[in-house]
GROMACS .gro file of C-alpha atoms in nm:
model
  344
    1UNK     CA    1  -9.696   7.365   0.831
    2UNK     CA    2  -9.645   7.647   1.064
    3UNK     CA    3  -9.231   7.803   1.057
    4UNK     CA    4  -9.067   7.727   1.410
    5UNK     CA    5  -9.309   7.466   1.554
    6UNK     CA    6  -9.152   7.125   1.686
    7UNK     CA    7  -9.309   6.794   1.574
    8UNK     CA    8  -9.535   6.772   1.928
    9UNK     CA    9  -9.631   7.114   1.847
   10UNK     CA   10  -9.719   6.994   1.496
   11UNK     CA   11  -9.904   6.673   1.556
   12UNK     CA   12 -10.126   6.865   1.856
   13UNK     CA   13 -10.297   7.081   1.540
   14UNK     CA   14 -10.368   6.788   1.367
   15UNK     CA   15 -10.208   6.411   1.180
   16UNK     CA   16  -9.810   6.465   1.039
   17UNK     CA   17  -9.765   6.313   0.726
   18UNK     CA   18  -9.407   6.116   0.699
   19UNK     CA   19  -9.206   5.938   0.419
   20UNK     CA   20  -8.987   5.694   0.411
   21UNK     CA   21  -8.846   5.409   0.204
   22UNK     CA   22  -8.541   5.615   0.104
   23UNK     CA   23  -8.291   5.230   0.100
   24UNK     CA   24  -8.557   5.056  -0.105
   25UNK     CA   25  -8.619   5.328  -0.338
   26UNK     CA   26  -8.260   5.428  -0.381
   27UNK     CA   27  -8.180   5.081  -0.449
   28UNK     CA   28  -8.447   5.040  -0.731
   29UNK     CA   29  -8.307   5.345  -0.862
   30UNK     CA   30  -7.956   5.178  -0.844
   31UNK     CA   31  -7.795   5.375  -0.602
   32UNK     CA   32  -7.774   5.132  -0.295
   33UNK     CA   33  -7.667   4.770  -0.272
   34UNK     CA   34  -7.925   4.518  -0.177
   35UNK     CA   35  -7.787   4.293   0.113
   36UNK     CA   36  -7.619   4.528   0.343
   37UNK     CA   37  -7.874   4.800   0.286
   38UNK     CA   38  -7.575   5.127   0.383
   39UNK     CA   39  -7.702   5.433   0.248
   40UNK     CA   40  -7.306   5.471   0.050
   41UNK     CA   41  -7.477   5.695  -0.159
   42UNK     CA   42  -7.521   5.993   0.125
   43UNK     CA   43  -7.161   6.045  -0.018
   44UNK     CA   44  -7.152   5.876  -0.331
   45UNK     CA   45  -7.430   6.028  -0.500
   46UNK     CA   46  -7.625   6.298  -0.255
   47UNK     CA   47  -7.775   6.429  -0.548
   48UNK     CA   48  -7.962   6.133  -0.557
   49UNK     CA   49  -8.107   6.187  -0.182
   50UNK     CA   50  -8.137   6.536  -0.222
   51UNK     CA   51  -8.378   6.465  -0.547
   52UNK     CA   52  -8.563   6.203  -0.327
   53UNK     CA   53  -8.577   6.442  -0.023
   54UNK     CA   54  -8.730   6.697  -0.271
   55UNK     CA   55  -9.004   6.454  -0.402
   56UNK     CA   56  -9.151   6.341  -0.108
   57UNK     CA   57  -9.134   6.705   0.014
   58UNK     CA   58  -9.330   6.805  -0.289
   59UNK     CA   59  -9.578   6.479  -0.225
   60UNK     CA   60  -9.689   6.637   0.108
   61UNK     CA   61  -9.449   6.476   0.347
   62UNK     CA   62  -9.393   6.725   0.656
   63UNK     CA   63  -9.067   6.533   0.768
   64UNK     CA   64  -8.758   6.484   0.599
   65UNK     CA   65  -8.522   6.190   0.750
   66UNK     CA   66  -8.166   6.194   0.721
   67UNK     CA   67  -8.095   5.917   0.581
   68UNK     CA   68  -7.847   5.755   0.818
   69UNK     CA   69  -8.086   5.392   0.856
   70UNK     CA   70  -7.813   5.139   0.893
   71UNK     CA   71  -7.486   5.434   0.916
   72UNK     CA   72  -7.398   5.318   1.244
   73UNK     CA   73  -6.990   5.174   1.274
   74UNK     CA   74  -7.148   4.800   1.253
   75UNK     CA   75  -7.289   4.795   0.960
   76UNK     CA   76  -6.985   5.028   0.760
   77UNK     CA   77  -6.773   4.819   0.911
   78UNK     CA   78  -6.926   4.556   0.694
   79UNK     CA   79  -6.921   4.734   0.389
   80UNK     CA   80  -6.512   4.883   0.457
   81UNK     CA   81  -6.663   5.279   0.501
   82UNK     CA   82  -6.655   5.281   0.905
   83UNK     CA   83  -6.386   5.580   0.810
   84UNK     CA   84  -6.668   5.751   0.688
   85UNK     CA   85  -6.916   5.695   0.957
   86UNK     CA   86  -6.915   6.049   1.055
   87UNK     CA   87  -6.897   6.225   0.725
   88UNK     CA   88  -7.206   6.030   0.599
   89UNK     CA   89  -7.441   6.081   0.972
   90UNK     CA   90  -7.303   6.458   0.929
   91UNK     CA   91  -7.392   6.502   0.531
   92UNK     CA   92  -7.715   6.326   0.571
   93UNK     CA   93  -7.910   6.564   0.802
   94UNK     CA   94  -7.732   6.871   0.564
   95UNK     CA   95  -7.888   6.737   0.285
   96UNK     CA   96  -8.239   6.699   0.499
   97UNK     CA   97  -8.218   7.062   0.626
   98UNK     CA   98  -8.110   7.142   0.278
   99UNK     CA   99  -8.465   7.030   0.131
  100UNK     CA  100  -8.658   7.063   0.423
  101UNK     CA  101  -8.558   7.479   0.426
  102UNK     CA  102  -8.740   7.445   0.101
  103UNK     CA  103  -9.087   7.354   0.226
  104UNK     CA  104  -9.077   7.441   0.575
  105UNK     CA  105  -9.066   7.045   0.698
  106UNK     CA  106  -8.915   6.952   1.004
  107UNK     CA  107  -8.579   6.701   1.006
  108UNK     CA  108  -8.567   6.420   1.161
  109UNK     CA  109  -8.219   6.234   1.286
  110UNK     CA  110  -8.251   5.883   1.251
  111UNK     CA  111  -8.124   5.554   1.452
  112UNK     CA  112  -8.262   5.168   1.381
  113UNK     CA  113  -8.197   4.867   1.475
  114UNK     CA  114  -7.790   4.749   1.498
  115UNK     CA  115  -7.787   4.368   1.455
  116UNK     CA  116  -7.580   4.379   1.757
  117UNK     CA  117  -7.841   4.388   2.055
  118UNK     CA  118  -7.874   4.075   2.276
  119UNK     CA  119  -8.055   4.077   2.590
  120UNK     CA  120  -7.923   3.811   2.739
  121UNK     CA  121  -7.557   3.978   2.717
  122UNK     CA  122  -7.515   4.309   2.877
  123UNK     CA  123  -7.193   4.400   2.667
  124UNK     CA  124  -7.415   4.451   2.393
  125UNK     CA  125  -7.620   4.709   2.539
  126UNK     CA  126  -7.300   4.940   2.599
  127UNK     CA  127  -7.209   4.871   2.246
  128UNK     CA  128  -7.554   5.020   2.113
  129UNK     CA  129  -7.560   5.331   2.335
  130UNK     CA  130  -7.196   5.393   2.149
  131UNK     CA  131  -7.312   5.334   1.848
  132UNK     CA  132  -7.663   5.566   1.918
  133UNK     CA  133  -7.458   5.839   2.098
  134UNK     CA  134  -7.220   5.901   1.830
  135UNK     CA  135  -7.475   5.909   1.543
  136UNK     CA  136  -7.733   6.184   1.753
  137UNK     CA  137  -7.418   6.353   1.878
  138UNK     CA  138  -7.376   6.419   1.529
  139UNK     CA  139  -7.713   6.513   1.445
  140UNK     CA  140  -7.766   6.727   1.710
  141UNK     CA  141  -7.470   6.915   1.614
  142UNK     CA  142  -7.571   6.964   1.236
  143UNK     CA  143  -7.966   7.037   1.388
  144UNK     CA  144  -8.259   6.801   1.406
  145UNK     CA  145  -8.564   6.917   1.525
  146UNK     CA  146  -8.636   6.550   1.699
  147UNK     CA  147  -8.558   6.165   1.674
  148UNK     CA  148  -8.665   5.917   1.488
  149UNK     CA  149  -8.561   5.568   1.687
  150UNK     CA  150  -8.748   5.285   1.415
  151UNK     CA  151  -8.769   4.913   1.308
  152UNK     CA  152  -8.642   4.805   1.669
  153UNK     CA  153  -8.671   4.466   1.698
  154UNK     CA  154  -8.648   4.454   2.066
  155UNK     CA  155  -8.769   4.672   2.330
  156UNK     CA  156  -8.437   4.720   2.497
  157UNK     CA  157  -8.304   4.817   2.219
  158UNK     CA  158  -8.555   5.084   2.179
  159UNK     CA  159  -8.509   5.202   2.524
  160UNK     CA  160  -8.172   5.296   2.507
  161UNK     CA  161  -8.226   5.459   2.181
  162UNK     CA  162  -8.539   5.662   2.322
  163UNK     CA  163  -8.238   5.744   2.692
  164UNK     CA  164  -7.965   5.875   2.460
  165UNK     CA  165  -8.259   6.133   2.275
  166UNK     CA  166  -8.399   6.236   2.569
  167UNK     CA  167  -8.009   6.302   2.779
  168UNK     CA  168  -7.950   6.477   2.402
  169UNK     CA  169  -8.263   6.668   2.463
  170UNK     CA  170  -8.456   6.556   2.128
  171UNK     CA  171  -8.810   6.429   2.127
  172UNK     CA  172  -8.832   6.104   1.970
  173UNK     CA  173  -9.083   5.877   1.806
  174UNK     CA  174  -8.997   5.527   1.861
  175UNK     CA  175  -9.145   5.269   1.657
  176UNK     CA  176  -9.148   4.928   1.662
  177UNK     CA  177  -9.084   4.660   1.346
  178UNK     CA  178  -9.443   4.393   1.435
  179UNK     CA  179  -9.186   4.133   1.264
  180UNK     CA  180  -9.330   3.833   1.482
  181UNK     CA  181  -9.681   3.743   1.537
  182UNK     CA  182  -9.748   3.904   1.889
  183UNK     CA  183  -9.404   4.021   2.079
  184UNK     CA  184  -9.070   4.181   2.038
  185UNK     CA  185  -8.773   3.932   2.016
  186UNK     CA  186  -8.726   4.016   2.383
  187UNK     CA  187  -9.078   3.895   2.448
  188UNK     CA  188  -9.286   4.209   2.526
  189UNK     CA  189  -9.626   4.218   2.418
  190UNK     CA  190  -9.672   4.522   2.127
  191UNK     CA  191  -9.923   4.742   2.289
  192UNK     CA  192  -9.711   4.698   2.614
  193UNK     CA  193  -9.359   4.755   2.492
  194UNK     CA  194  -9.528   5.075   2.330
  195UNK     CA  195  -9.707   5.210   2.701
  196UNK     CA  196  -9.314   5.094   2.850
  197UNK     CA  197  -9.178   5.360   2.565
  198UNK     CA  198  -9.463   5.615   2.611
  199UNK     CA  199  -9.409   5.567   3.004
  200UNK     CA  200  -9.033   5.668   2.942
  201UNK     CA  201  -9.081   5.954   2.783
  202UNK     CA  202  -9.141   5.885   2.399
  203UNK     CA  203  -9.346   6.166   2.264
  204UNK     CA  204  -9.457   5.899   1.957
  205UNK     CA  205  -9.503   5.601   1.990
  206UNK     CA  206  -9.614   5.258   1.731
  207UNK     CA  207  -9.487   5.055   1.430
  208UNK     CA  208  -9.305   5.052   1.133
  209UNK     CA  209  -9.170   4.850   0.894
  210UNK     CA  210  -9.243   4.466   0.800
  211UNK     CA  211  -9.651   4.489   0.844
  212UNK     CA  212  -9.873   4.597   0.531
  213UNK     CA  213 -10.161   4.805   0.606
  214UNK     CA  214 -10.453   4.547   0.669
  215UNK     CA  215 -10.201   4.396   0.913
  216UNK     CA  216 -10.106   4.696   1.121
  217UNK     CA  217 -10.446   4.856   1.132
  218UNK     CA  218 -10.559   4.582   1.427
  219UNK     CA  219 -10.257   4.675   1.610
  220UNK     CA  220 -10.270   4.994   1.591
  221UNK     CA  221 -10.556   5.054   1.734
  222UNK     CA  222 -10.509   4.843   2.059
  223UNK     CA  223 -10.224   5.069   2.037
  224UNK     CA  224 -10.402   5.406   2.046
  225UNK     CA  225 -10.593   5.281   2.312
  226UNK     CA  226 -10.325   5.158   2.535
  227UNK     CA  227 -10.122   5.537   2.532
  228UNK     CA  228 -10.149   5.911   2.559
  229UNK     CA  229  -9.940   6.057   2.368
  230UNK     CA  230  -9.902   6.048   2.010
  231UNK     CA  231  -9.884   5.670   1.771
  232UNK     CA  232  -9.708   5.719   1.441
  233UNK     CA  233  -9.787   5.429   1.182
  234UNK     CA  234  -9.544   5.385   0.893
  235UNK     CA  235  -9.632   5.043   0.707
  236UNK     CA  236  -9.491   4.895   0.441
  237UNK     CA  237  -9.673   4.960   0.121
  238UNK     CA  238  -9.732   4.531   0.058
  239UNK     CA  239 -10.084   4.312   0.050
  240UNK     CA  240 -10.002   4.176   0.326
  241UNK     CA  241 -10.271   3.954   0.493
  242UNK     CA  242 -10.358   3.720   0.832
  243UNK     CA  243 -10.195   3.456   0.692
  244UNK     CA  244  -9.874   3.623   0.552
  245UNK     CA  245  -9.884   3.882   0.792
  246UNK     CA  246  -9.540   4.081   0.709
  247UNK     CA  247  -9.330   4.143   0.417
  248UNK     CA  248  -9.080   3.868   0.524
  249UNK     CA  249  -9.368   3.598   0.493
  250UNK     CA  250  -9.476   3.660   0.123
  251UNK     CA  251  -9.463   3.365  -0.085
  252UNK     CA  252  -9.560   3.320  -0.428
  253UNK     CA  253  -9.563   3.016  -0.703
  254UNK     CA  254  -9.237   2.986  -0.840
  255UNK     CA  255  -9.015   3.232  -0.627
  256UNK     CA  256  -8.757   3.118  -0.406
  257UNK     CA  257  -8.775   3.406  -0.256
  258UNK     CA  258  -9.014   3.739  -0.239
  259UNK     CA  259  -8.835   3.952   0.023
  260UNK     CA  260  -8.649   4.149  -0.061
  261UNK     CA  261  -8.613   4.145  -0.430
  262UNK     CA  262  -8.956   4.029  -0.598
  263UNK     CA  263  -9.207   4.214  -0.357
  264UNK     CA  264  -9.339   4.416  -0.676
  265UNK     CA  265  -9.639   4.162  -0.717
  266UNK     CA  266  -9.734   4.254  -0.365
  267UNK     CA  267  -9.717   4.622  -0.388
  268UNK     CA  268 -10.005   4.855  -0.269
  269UNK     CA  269 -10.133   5.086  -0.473
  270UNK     CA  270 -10.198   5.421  -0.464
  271UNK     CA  271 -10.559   5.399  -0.360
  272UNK     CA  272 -10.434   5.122  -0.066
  273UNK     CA  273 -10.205   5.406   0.075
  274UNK     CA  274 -10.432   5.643   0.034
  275UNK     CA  275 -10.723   5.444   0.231
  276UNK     CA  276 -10.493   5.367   0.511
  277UNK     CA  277 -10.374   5.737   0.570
  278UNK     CA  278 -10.797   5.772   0.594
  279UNK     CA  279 -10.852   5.455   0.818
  280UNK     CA  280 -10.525   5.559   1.050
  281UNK     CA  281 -10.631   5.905   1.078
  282UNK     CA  282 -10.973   5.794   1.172
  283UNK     CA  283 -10.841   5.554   1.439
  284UNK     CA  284 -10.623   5.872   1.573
  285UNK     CA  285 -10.319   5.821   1.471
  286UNK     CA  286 -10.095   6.108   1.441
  287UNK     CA  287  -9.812   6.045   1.269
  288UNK     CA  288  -9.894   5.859   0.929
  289UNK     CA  289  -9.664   5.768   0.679
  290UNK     CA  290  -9.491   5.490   0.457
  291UNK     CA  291  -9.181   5.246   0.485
  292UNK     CA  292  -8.947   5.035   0.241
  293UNK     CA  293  -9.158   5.022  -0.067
  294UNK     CA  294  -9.215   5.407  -0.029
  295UNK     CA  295  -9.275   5.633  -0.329
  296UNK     CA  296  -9.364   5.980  -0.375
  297UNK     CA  297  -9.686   5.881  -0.525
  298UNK     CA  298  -9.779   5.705  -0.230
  299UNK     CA  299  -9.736   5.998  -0.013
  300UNK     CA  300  -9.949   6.197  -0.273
  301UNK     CA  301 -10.203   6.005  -0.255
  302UNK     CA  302 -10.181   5.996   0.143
  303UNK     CA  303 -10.153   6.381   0.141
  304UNK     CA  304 -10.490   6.434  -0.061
  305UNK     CA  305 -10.694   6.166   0.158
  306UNK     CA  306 -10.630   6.385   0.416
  307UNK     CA  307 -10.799   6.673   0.263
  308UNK     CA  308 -10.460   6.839   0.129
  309UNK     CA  309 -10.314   6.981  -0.165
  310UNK     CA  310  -9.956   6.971  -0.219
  311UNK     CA  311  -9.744   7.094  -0.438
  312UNK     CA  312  -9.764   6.757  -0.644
  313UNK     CA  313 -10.125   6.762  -0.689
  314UNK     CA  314 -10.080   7.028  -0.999
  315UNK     CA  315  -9.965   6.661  -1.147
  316UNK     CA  316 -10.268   6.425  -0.987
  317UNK     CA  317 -10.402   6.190  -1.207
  318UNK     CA  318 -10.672   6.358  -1.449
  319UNK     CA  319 -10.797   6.028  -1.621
  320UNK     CA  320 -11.136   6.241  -1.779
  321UNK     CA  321 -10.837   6.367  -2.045
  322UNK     CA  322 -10.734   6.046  -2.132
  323UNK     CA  323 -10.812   5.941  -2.501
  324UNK     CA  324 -10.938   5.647  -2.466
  325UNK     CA  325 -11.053   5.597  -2.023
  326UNK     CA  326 -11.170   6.000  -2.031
  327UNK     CA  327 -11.495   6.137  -2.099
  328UNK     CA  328 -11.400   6.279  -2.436
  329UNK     CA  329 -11.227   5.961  -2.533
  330UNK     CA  330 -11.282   5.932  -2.937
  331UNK     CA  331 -11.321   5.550  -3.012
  332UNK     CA  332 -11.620   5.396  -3.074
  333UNK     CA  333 -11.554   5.060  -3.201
  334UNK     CA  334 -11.678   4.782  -2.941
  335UNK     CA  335 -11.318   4.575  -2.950
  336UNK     CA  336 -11.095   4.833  -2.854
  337UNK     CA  337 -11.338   4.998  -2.587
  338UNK     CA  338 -11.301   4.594  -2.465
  339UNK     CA  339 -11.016   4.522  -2.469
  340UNK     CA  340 -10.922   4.866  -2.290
  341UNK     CA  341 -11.203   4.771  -2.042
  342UNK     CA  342 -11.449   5.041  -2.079
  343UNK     CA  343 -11.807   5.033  -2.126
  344UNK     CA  344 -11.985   5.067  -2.416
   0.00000   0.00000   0.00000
């Protein structure tokens, strides 16, 4: 990472590696309520982000996000907090640029999806661009090096998130949650609602959110085809597959439910991350990184399948040391080399 470059200047020297997750990994760490999904705990407990911040920095990830996903007045008005809409969009990007100072990564402001977007009733749009200009305003004011607009559901929605960072005069990747099979909820084709955004001035384009690996990959390259400028892939890190293509649509024997709260049989790996930060890159992707599910190991792992060494990787696995799997491993006796699955 080079001191004073801006994210287009970044991904033209090569792929930018990005992190997210933050609301699912604060809430497995017991931080964030499940359900409403408000990150309270910007205020509550910001030592909490500022450790998460700190290990996805030291994983490799070049960005750090303020974590203002779902801080916009609707959703704190849900929770009682809307007094403390500002305070939370302000301390958020302080505690990025607190972190991010530390390893030179760039900070991102950050605006999603409200919940209260209908096409079909022009109110609604006004009530976005409100809710967008206030959060940004603040950003901008406590300094973000660009925008990231993500998990938009519809395309209009997107738009006017992508008008109020470009009148701000942010650069923003906007990214789109592949929830349904083939279009937005406003019915725009993918690939085409990503050339609209590219066409309007998006430096980044692409997806995040919803989609695990195997079922973004397809899409994302009819993406990279379809634009010029940069695509930015953030899955979520779930075996998804053609025939439960998305998070959402996991089902397993004897669970009511998976999403949200019993994904964990799902969950990627490591070495899944890993090979999709090599397939994406190879496809051209330039922004590459990881959504709800997110851990630093992830990132790790994405970081060193693109040829890097982070400050984590003093830590990387080193399995020939292990008494037992490594290659000085002292037992001999046939039944416990079995039954800890090595060869004889």
């Amino acid at each position: 990472m080079t001191a004073g470059q801006g994210i287009e200047q970044r991904l033209a020297q090569g792929p930018v590696l990005g992190a997210e997750g933050y609301v699912f990994e604060l809430e497995r760490r017991g931080y964030i309520k499940a359900g409403p999904y408000v990150p309270e705990v910007v205020l509550d407990f910001p030592d909490a982000v500022r450790e998460l911040h700190r290990e996805f920095l030291r994983a490799g990830a070049e960005v750090m996000v303020a974590l203002t996903y779902y801080a916009h007045r609707e959703k704190l008005r849900h929770v009682g907090r809307e007094n403390d809409l500002e305070e939370m969009n302000r301390h958020a990007v302080r505690l990025a640029r607190e972190v991010a100072r530390e390893g030179g990564a760039l900070v991102a402001g950050n605006v999603c999806n409200t919940w209260t977007y209908d096409p079909a009733d022009p109110a609604t749009s006004a009530t976005v661009r409100a809710q967008y200009t206030e959060q940004l305003g603040w950003a901008l004011d406590e300094g973000v090096d660009f925008v990231i607009s993500e998990t938009n559901d519809y395309l209009g929605e997107a738009l006017i998130a992508l008008e109020v960072s470009r009148e701000l005069g942010l650069p923003a990747m906007v990214t789109l949650a592949s929830t349904q099979p083939d279009t937005t909820r406003d019915g725009y084709d993918y690939v085409e609602a990503c050339r609209i955004l590219a066409d309007h001035g998006a430096a980044v384009v692409g997806l995040n959110c919803d989609r695990g690996p195997v079922t973004m990959l397809p899409l994302l390259e009819r993406i990279r085809a379809a634009v010029d400028c940069a695509v930015a892939a953030q899955p979520v890190p779930y075996r998804t597959s053609p025939a439960m293509p998305t998070m959402e649509s996991l089902r397993a024997d004897g669970v009511d439910r998976v999403f949200p709260l019993a994904l964990e049989p799902f969950s990627c790996t490591r070495f899944d991350m890993a090979a999709f930060a090599a397939a994406a890159r190879d496809l051209g992707v330039n922004y590459i990184g990881v959504c709800c599910g997110g851990a630093p190991h992830h990132v790790r792992s994405m970081a060193e399948a693109l040829g890097r060494q982070v400050p984590a990787s003093k830590y990387a696995p080193a399995m020939e040391l292990h008494p037992i799997l490594g290659v000085a491993g002292t037992a001999t006796e046939a039944n416990v080399l079995a039954a800890w699955n090595v060869a004889g």
